[in-house]
Every structure is written in structure tokens, then in C-alpha cells.
Coordinates of C-alpha atoms in Angstrom, one line a residue:
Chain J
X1 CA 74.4 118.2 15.1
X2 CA 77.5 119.8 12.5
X3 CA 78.0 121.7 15.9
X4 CA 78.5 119.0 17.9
X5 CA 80.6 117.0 15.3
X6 CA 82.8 120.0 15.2
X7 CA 83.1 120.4 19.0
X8 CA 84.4 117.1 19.2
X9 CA 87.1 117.3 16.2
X10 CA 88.7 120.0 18.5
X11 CA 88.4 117.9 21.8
X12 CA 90.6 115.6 20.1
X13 CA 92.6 118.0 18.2
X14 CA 93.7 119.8 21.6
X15 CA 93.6 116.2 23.3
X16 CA 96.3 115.1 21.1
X17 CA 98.3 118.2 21.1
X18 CA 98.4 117.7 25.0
X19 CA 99.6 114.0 24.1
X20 CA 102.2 115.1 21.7
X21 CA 103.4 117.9 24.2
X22 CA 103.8 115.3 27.1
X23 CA 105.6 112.7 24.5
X24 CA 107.9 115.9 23.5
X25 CA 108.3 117.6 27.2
X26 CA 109.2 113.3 28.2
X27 CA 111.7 113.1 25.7
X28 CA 113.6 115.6 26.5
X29 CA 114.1 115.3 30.3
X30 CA 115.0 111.5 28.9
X31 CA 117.9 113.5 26.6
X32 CA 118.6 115.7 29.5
X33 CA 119.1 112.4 32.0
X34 CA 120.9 110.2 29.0
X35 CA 123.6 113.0 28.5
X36 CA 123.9 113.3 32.6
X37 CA 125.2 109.7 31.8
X38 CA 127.1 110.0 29.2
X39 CA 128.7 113.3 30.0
X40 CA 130.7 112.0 33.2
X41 CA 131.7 108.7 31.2
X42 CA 132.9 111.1 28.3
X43 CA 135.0 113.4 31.0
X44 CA 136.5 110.7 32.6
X45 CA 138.2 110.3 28.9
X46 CA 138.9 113.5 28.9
X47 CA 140.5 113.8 32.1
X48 CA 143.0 110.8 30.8
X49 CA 143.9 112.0 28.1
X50 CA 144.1 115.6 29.6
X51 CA 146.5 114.9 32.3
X52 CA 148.6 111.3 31.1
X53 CA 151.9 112.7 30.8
X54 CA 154.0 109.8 29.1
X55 CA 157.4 111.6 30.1
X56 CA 156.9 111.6 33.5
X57 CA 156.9 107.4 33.9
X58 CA 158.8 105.0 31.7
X59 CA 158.8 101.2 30.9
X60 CA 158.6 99.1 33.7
X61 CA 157.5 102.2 35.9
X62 CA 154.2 102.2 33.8
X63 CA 153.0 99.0 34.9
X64 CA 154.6 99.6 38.6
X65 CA 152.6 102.6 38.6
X66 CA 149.0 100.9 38.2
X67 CA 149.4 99.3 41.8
X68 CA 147.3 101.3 44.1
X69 CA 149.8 101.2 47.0
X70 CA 152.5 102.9 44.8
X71 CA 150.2 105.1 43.2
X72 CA 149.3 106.5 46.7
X73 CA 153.2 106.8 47.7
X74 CA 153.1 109.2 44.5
X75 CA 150.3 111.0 45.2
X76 CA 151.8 111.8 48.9
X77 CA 154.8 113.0 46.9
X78 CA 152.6 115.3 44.3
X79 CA 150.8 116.7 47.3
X80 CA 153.7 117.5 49.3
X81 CA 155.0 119.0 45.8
X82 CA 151.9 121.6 45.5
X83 CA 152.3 122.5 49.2
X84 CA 155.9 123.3 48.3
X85 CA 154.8 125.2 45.1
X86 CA 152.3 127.4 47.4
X87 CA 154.8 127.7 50.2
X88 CA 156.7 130.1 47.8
X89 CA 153.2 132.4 47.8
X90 CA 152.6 135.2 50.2
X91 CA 149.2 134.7 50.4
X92 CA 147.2 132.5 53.0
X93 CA 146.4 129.1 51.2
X94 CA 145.0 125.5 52.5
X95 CA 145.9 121.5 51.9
X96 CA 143.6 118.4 52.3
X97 CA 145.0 115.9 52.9
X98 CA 142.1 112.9 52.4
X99 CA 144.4 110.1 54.0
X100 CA 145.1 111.2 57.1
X101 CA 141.5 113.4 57.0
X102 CA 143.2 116.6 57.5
X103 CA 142.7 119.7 56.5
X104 CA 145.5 122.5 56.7
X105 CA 145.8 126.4 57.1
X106 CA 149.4 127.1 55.4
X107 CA 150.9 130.4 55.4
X108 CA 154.5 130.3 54.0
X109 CA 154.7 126.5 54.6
X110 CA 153.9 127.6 58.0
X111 CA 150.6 125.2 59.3
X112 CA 148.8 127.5 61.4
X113 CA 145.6 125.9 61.9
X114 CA 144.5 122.3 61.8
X115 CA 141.6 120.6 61.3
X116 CA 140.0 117.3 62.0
X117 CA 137.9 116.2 59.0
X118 CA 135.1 114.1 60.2
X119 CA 133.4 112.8 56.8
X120 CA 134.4 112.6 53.4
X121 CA 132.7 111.7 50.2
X122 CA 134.3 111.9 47.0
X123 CA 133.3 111.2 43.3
X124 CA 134.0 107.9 41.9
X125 CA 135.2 109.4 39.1
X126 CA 138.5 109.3 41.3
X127 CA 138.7 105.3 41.6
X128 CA 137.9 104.9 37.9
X129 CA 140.4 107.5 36.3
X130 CA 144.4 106.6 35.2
X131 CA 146.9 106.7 38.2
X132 CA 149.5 108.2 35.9
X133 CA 146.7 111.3 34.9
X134 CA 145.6 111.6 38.4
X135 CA 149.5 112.3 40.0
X136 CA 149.8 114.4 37.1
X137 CA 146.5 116.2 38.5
X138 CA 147.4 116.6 41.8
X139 CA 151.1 117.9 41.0
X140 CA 150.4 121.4 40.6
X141 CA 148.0 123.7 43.4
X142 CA 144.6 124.3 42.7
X143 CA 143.3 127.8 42.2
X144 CA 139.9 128.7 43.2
X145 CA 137.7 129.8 40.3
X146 CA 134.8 130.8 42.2
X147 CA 133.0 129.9 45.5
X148 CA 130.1 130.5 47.4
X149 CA 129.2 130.5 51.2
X150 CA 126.4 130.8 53.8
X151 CA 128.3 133.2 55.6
X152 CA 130.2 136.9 54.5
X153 CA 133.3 137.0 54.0
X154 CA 134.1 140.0 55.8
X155 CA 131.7 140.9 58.3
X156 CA 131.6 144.5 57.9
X157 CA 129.9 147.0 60.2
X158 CA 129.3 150.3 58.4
X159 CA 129.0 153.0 61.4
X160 CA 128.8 156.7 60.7
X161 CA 130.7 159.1 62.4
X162 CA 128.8 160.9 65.4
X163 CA 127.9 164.7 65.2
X164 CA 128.6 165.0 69.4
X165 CA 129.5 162.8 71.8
X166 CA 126.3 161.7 73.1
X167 CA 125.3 160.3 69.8
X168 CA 128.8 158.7 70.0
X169 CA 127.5 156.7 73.4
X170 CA 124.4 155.2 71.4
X171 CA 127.0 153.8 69.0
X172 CA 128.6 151.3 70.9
X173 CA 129.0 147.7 69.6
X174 CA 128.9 144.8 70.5
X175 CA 129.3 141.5 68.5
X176 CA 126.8 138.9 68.7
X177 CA 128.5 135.8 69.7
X178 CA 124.6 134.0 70.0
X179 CA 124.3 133.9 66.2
X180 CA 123.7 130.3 65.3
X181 CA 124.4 130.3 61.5
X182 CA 124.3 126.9 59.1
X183 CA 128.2 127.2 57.9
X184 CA 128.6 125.8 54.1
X185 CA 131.1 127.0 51.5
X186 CA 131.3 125.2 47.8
X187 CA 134.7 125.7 45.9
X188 CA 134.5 125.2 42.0
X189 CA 138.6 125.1 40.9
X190 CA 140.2 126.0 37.9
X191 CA 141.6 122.3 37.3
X192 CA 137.1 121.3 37.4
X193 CA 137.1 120.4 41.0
X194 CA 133.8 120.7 43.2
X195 CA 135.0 121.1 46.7
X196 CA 132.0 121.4 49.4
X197 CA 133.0 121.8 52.9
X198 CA 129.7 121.5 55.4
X199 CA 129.7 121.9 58.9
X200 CA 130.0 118.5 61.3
X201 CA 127.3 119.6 63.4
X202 CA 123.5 119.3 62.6
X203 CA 122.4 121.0 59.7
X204 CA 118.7 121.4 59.2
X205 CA 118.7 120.9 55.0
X206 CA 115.7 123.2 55.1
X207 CA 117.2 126.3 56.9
X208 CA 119.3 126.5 54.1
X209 CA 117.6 125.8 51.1
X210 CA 118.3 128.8 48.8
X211 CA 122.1 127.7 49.5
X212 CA 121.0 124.4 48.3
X213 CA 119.5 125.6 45.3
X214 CA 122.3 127.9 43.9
X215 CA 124.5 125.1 44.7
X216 CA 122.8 122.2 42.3
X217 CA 121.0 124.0 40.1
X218 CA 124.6 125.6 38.8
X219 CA 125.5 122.1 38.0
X220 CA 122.7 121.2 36.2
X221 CA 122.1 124.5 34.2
X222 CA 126.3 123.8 32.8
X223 CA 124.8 120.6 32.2
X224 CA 121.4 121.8 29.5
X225 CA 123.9 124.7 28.1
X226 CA 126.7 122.3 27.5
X227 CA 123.9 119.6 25.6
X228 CA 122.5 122.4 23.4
X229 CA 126.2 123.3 22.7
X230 CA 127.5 119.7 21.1
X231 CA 130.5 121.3 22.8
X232 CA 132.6 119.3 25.3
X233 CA 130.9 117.2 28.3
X234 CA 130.1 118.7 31.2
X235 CA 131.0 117.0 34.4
X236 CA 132.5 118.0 37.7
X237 CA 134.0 115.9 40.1
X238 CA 133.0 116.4 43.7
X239 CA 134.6 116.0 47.1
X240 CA 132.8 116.9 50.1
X241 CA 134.1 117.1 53.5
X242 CA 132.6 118.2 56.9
X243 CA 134.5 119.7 60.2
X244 CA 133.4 121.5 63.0
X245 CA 131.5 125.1 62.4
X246 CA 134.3 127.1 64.3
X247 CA 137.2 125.7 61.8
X248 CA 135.3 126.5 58.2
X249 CA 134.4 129.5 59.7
X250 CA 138.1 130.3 60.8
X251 CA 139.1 128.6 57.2
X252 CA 136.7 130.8 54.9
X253 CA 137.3 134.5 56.8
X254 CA 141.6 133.8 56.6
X255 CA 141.5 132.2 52.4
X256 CA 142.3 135.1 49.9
X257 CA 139.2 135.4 47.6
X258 CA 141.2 133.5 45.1
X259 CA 143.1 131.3 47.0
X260 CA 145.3 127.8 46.5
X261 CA 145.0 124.5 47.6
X262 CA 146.7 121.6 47.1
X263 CA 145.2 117.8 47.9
X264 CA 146.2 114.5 48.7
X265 CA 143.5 111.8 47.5
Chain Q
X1 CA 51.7 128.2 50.0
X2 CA 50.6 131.8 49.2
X3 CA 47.1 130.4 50.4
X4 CA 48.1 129.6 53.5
X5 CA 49.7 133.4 53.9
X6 CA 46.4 135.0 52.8
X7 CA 44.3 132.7 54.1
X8 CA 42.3 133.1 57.4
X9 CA 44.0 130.3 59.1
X10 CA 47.6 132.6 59.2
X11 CA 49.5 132.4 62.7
X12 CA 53.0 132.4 63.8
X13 CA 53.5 128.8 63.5
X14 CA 52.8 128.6 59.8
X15 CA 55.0 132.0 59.0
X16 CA 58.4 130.1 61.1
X17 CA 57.5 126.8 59.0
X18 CA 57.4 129.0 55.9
X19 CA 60.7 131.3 56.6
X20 CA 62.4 127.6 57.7
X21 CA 61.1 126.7 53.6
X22 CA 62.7 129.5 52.4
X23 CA 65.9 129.2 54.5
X24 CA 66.5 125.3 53.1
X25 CA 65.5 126.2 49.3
X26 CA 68.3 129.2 49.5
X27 CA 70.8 126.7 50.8
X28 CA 70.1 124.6 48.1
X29 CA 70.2 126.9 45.9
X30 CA 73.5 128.2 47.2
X31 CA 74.8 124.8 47.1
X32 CA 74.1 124.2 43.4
X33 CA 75.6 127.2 42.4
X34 CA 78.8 126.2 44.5
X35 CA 78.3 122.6 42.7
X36 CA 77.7 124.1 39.4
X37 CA 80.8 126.2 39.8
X38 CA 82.9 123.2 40.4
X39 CA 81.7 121.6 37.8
X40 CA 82.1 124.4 35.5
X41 CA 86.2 125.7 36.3
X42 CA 87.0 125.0 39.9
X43 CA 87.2 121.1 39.0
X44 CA 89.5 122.1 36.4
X45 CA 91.4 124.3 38.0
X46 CA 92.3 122.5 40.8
X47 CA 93.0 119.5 38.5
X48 CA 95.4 121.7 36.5
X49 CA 97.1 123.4 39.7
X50 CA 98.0 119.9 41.3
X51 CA 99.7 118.7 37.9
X52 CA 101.6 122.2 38.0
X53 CA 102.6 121.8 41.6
X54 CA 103.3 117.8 40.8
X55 CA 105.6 118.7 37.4
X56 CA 107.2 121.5 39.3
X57 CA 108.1 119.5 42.3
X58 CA 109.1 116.7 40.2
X59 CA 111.3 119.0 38.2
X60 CA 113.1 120.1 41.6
X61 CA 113.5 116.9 42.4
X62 CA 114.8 116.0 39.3
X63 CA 117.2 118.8 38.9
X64 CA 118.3 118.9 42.6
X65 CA 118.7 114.9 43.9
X66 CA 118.6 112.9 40.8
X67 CA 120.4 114.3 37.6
X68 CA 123.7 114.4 40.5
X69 CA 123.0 111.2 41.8
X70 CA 122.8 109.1 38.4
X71 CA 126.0 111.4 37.5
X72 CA 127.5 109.4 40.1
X73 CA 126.3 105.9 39.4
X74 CA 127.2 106.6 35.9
X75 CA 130.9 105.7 37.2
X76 CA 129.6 102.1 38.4
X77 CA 129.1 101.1 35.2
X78 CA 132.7 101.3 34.4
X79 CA 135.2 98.8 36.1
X80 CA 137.8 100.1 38.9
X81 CA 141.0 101.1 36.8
X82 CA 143.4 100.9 40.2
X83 CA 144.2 97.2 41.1
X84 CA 147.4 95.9 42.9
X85 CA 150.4 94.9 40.2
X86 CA 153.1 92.2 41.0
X87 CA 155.8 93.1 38.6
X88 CA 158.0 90.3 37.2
X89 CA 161.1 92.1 38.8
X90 CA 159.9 93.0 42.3
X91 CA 163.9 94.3 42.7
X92 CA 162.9 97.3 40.2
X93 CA 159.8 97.4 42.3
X94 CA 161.4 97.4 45.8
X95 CA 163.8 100.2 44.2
X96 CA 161.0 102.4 42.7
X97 CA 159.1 102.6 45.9
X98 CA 162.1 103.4 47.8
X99 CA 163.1 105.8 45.7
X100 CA 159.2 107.7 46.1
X101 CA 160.0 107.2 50.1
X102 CA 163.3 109.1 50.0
X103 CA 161.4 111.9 47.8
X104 CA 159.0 111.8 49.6
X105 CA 161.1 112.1 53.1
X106 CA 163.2 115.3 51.3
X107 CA 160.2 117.1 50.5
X108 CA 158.1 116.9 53.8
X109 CA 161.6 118.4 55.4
X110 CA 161.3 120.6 53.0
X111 CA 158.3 122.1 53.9
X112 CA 159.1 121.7 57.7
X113 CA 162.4 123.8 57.3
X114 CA 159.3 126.7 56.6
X115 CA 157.9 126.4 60.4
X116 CA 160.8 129.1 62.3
X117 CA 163.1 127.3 64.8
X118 CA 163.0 130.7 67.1
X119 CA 159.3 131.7 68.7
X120 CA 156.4 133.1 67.2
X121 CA 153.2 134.0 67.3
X122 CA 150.2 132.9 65.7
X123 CA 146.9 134.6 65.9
X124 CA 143.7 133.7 64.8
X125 CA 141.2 136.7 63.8
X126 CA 138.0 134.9 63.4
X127 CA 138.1 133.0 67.0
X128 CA 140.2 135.6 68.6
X129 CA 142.5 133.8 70.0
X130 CA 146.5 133.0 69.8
X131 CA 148.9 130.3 69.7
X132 CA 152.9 131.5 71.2
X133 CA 155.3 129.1 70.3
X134 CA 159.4 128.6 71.1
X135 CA 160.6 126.6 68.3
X136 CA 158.2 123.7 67.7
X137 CA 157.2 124.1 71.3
X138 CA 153.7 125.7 72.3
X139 CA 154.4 127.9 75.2
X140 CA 151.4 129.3 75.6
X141 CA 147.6 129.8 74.7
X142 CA 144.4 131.8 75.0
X143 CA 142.4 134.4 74.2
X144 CA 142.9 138.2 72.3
X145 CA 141.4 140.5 70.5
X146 CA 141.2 141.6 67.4
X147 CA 139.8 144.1 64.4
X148 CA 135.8 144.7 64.7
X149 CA 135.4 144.5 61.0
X150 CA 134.0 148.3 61.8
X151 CA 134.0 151.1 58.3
X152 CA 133.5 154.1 59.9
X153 CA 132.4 156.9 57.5
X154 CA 133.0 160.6 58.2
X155 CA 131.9 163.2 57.2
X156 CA 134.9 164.8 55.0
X157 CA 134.9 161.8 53.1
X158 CA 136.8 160.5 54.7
X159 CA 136.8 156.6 56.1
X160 CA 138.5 153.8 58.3
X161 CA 138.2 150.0 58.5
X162 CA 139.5 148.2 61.2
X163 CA 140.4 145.2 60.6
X164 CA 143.8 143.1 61.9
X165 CA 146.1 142.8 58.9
X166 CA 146.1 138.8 57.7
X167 CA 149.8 137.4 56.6
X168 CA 153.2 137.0 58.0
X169 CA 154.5 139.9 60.3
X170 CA 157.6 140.5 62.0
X171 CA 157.6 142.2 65.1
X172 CA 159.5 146.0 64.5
X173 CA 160.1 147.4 68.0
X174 CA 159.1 146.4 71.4
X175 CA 158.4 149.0 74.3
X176 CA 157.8 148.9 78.1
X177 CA 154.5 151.5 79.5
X178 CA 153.5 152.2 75.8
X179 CA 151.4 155.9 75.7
X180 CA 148.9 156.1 72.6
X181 CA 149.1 158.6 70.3
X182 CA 145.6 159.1 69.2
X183 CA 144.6 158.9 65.6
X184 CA 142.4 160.9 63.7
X185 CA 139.6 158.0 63.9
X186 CA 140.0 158.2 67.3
X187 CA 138.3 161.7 67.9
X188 CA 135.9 160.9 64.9
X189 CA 134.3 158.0 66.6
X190 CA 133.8 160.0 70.0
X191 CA 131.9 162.8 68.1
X192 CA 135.0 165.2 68.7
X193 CA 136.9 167.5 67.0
X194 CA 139.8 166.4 65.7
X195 CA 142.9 168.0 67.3
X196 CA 146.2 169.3 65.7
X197 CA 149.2 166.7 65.1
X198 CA 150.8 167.1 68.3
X199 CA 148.1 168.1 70.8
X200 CA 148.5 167.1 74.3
X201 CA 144.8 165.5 73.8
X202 CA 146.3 163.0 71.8
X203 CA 148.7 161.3 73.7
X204 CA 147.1 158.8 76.7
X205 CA 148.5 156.8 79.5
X206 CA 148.3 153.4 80.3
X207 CA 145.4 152.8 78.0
X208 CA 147.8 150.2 76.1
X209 CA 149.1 147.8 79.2
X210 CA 152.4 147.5 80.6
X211 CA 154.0 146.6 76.5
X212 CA 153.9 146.9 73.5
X213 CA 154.7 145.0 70.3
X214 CA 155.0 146.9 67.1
X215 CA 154.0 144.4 63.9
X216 CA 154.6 147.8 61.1
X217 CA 152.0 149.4 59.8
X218 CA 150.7 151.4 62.6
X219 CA 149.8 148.1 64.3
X220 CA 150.3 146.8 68.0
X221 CA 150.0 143.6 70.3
X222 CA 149.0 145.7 73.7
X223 CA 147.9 145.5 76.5
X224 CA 144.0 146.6 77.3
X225 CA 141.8 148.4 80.3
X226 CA 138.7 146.7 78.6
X227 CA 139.7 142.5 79.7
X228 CA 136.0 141.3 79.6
X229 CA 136.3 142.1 75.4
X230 CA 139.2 140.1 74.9
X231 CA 137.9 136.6 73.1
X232 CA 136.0 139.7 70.8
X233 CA 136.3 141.1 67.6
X234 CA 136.3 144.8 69.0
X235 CA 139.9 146.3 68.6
X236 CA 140.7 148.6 65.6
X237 CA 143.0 146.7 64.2
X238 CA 145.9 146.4 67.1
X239 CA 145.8 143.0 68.6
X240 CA 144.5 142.8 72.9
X241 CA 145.9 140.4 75.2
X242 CA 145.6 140.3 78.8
X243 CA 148.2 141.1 81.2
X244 CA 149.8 138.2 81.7
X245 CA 149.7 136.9 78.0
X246 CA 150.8 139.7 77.0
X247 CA 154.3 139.8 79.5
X248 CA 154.7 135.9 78.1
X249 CA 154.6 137.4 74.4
X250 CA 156.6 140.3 75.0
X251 CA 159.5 138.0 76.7
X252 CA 159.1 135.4 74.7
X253 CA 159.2 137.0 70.8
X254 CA 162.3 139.5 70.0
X255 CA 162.6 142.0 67.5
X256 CA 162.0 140.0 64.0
X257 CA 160.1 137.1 65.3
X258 CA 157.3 136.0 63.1
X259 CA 153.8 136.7 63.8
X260 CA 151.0 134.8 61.6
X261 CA 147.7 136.3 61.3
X262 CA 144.6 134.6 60.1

């Protein structure tokens, strides 16, 4: 009988420790999803006060400046300014230019490749921020802080040198041109950009889901370290375009590891 | 039941009825065990592993489609900040815009005065193939081919990478019925020995076409014996064209001419 009273005091002893550890393990991912909330109101702010220059507009210009279609006149300008600013660079940088859905290989100034972008989806943390903060934004070129890719970089082929020349005729080479490859790249930019550039054609999500893993689970990992932190919000605007295979691919092997880009939204 | 073994009336039948008995009660018995096992910790343990695999794929979810996506509708719930202004002086408004236009017009001039008014070339390493333009004008197109990408290790060492050279060139020195002057990688990768600096083994005819353009460095545009390559990343760094592209390129370009590689 004392055995059975007993038995059940710690049923409902470890019955309510399992309650209390659902209640707890709840409220957190409720923290977790509240801050993913807050934190891209709070950087919106941020970005506003960031990047509102009050010298560069005056007065009436202020108010002018709020109109959308004037606004967009500036941005062209601030665009063509960075592309200027990276023209003066040796290395091998690219533009995008949102509005007329082009994306652009620039070296010296020089466009040497083209390309058609066929969707884009961008962050409406761009239609909600200050015109003055965002032509501020896009005035300078955007360095690239770190990126990943489905595909190397550099391709390398590491042969060794043959002892005689028959082991030399085994050695022969030849690329595979068959190799059907799901082309992504992800750009995160000094200036807290997300730039992902996917291929036009299909992409099986599935084929490519380690790529998809590293590429969200970075975003929400800055997310649970910024939260314990109190620190600043964490938020990153996105833009995601897609173009043909053979362009990102041509893109991604000619950019510099670090390189610069400059953007007209 | 043991009666009917020891008892005089034992046949065949009665053993097969008996052995059919024993059969069913040991699938019974196999059956409650399997049942008393479920009940005991395979019930549980399934329960438990479907929760697990439920919170874990929930977590995935969570982290992977939904925290990004209510990022993003976070932004609905504050109003659009752009709107169209009519200013009280649309004169200052007229003369603002125009003044963005004329900017605007100066700057894209600007970065067109970068493009070269005389030909060049542009090549593109990753398709293998190259754009020859006069001016503005494209004169011609097709395919070429360039570095394999290829780090060849010796032995001493020593080691190679061929790989085309990305950036602006300019082109050096142009020559008619170029002859090669082996390198040292040359030998290497045939499994010979390498010769002295002036060797007669060294230098080859025709293997380069009828020209050659000299970008510094070491590095040609030439001519090639191996055409069904070209559109391939197999050179060692020179750039291939075929016979005819390559006449175009060589009359076309002159000494200083631009050549963009990417």
C-alpha cells in the first residue's frame, strides 16, 4: 500500500517536471520568435539613424526627396557613383542594377559580361526604410564579407608529375563538360546585406540541402547569440536574384574572393 | 494428453494433432512475449522516438522556413515610408530633378569614357570563349581556350598551375609563324628529362599557329594543332583560338590594345 502511494508521488513528480519542461522549452522558442520580430523592426531604426546624413539634403530638398520618383533618380545617381568609385580598382568587381534587372561584370569600368536577371525578391525592409538613409547606403561599393557557393572556386586538378612517358599517356585530361551541378552562391556584405544569386533553371531544393542548411541556420544562429547578448539586433536584409547557370557560374569563377559591388534598388 | 501418447490407442493421426497443439501454443506463446514486450518498452519507445523525430522536424522547420519568413512580415506591420510628394513650389521641384538628370547624364559618360574607343579583346575563362571588339563595335565572336585549372607537382618540389591570368592586359608584341620555346613543365608533364636552357629539344614548330599575341608574363593568344579542344579549359595558361579567329585578332588588336580576362 506505502509502496504504491509512493510510486504514485513520483508519477506525478516526473509528470509535472515533463509539464514544466514543455512550459519552459515553449517559452523560449516564443522569446526566440518574439525577438525575430522585434529585431528587424529595431534595425530598420538602426539603419535610419545609421545612414541619414543631414548635410547631404537641405530644406525644401528634404521633403522633395520623400517622393519615390525622385528618390529613384538619386539612387540611379548613387549607383552610377559606386560604379565610378570601383572603376578606379584593378580588381574584377560586379553591379546590379534592380531596375533595369541587370546584372554587370565590370573590370575598370569596362562591362565585360552581362546578364539578364530573371527574378528578384528583395526584403521589405527596403520599402519601409528613409529615402535620405537608403541613397546614403547605396553611395559607396559594397565589399564582400564572406560568401558561400555550391560550386569551387577554382577548380583545381592536382596531377603529379610522371616518372616516364608512358605513365605520362595515362595522365591525360579531359574536362567533364556533362556535370550537371545546382549553381547557388550567398554573399553576406560588410554594409549587412544578404545577396543570394540562384540559378534560373530548375533546382531540385532537395539536391542541395546541406547548402540550404548552412545558408539559414547562419541567420538564425546570429539571431539566439545576438538575444543572449542584449547586444544590438540582429537582422539582415536580403535580395535574391536568379540568372541562367552559365552566367553565375562565369560571375563566381572571375569575382576576387573579396570583391565589390555596387547596386541600384 | 499424455494418456493418449501412452495409451494403446497411439497412431500417427493423434501424434500430427498433438505436434499441430504444440505448434499453436508456441505461437501463442511467442506472441505474448512480443505483446508483453510492447507493452513493457517498445510502446514507449516508439512513443518517445516519434515525439523526437516530431520536435526535431519541427525545430528544422522552425529554424529553416519560419523564423525568416515572420522576419519578413515583421516589415508589414509598419506603414510604407516612400509615397509621392507635391511640393508647394513644383519650380524648385522641376529644378531639383533636372539637376539629378544632368548628374546623372555626366556620370554614366563617365563611366562609358572607361570602355577603349580602339579594339579589344575580351575573354571569358569559365565558358571559354571571346568577344573582339573595334571601338563599341563587336567584330567578332566564338570559341577559345583557356588554363586547365591543372597544379602539377614534381618531384624537386617544384610546382606549376595553369591557369589564364584574370584582369586587364595589353597586348606586348605580336609575331607571324611563332616557334615555342619549351618550358620546364613542359618536359615534366611528358615524363622527360628536363633539357638545358637552350637545347634544340626545346624549341618546336608550328605547334603555336600562324601568330602570336604576347599579353606579358610569359602568356600567348596562339594558334593550336589540337581544334577539337578549343571551347575547353585545357591550355596552360596561353589562350587557343582557331585559325581563322585568331588572323581576325591578330589584325584587328595592335600593340597596346586591351585584353580583358575573366
Amino acid at each position: 500500500m506505502e509502496n504504491s502511494v509512493l510510486d504514485n508521488t513520483v508519477v506525478k513528480k516526473s509528470i509535472t517536471l515533463f509539464g514544466l519542461l514543455k512550459i519552459f522549452c515553449l517559452l523560449i522558442i516564443l522569446y526566440f520568435i518574439s525577438l525575430s520580430i522585434y529585431f528587424p523592426v529595431k534595425q530598420l531604426k538602426v539603419f535610419n539613424n545609421t545612414y541619414s546624413d543631414t548635410l547631404l539634403f537641405k530644406g525644401e530638398e528634404i521633403n522633395i526627396i520623400n517622393d519615390d520618383s525622385i528618390a529613384a533618380l538619386k539612387i540611379k545617381e548613387s549607383f552610377l557613383q559606386s560604379r565610378i568609385t570601383m572603376a578606379k580598382s584593378d580588381s574584377i568587381c560586379f553591379s546590379i542594377d534592380l531596375k533595369d534587372s541587370l546584372l554587370l561584370l565590370e573590370i575598370r569600368g569596362v562591362i565585360v559580361h552581362e546578364a539578364k536577371i530573371s527574378k528578384i525578391v528583395k526584403s521589405h525592409f527596403f520599402s519601409r526604410v528613409d529615402n535620405i538613409a537608403l541613397i546614403k547606403y547605396l553611395s559607396e561599393p559594397f565589399k564582400v564579407d564572406h560568401k558561400i557557393a555550391t560550386i569551387e572556386k577554382e577548380p583545381i586538378i592536382f596531377k603529379k608529375a610522371p616518372k616516364d612517358t608512358i605513365e605520362a599517356a595515362t595522365q591525360i585530361f579531359m574536362p567533364d563538360t556533362l556535370a550537371n551541378e545546382i549553381i547557388c552562391i550567398t554573399m553576406v556584405f560588410d554594409k549587412n546585406l544578404f545577396l543570394e544569386i540562384a540559378q534560373s533553371e530548375e533546382k531540385p531544393q532537395f539536391n542541395n540541402l546541406w547548402f540550404l542548411i548552412k545558408k539559414r541556420s547562419k541567420n538564425v544562429a546570429q539571431v539566439v547569440k545576438n538575444s543572449f547578448s542584449f547586444k544590438e539586433p540582429y537582422y539582415t536584409p536580403k535580395i535574391l536574384i536568379e540568372l541562367p547557370k552559365k552566367d553565375i557560374k562565369s560571375i563566381y569563377r572571375a569575382i576576387p574572393y573579396k570583391p565589390q559591388m555596387a547596386i541600384n534598388i | 494428453m499424455n494418456n493418449e501418447l501412452t495409451g494403446p490407442s497411439f497412431n500417427n493421426e493423434s501424434l500430427d494433432h498433438i505436434s499441430e497443439e504444440t505448434n499453436t501454443n508456441s505461437k501463442d506463446s511467442i506472441s505474448e512475449k512480443i505483446q508483453q514486450i510492447w507493452h513493457k518498452w517498445l510502446k514507449k519507445l516508439t512513443h518517445y522516438f516519434l515525439i523526437t523525430c516530431f520536435v526535431v522536424l519541427g525545430l528544422f522547420w522552425l529554424v529553416l522556413y519560419f523564423i525568416p519568413y515572420l522576419q519578413e512580415m515583421a516589415f508589414l506591420l509598419i506603414p510604407e515610408t516612400h509615397k509621392e510628394y507635391i511640393t508647394a513650389d513644383s519650380k524648385f521641384s522641376d529644378k531639383f530633378k533636372n539637376n539629378i538628370i544632368k548628374t546623372t547624364i555626366k556620370l554614366q559618360r563617365k563611366i562609358d569614357s572607361n570602355t577603349p574607343n580602339s579594339s579589344y579583346l575580351v575573354i571569358n575563362t569559365t565558358e571559354n570563349s571571346f568577344h573582339l571588339y573595334s571601338g563599341k563595335r563587336l567584330v567578332r565572336t566564338g570559341s577559345c581556350s583557356t588554363g586547365s585549372y591543372t597544379l602539377l607537382q614534381a618531384s624537386d618540389d617544384k610546382q606549376w598551375i595553369f591557369k589564364t591570368p584574370r584582369g586587364v592586359k595589353h597586348i606586348h608584341g605580336k609575331t607571324t609563324s611563332p616557334v615555342w620555346k619549351k618550358p620546364d613543365w613542359a618536359f615534366v608533364e611528358e615524363g622527360l628529362p628536363v633539357p638545358p636552357p637552350n637545347d634544340n629539344s626545346r624549341f618546336e614548330y608550328g605547334t603555336l599557329g600562324d601568330y602570336a599575341l604576347s599579353i606579358g608574363d610569359g602568356y600567348l593568344i596562339h594558334g593550336t594543332l589540337y581544334q577539337r579542344l578549343l571551347g575547353l579549359p585545357v591550355t596552360h595558361g596561353c589562350v587557343r583560338l582557331n585559325d581563322k579567329d585568331l588572323e581576325s585578332v591578330y589584325y584587328t588588336l595592335n600593340i597596346g590594345s586591351k585584353v580583358y580576362i575573366y
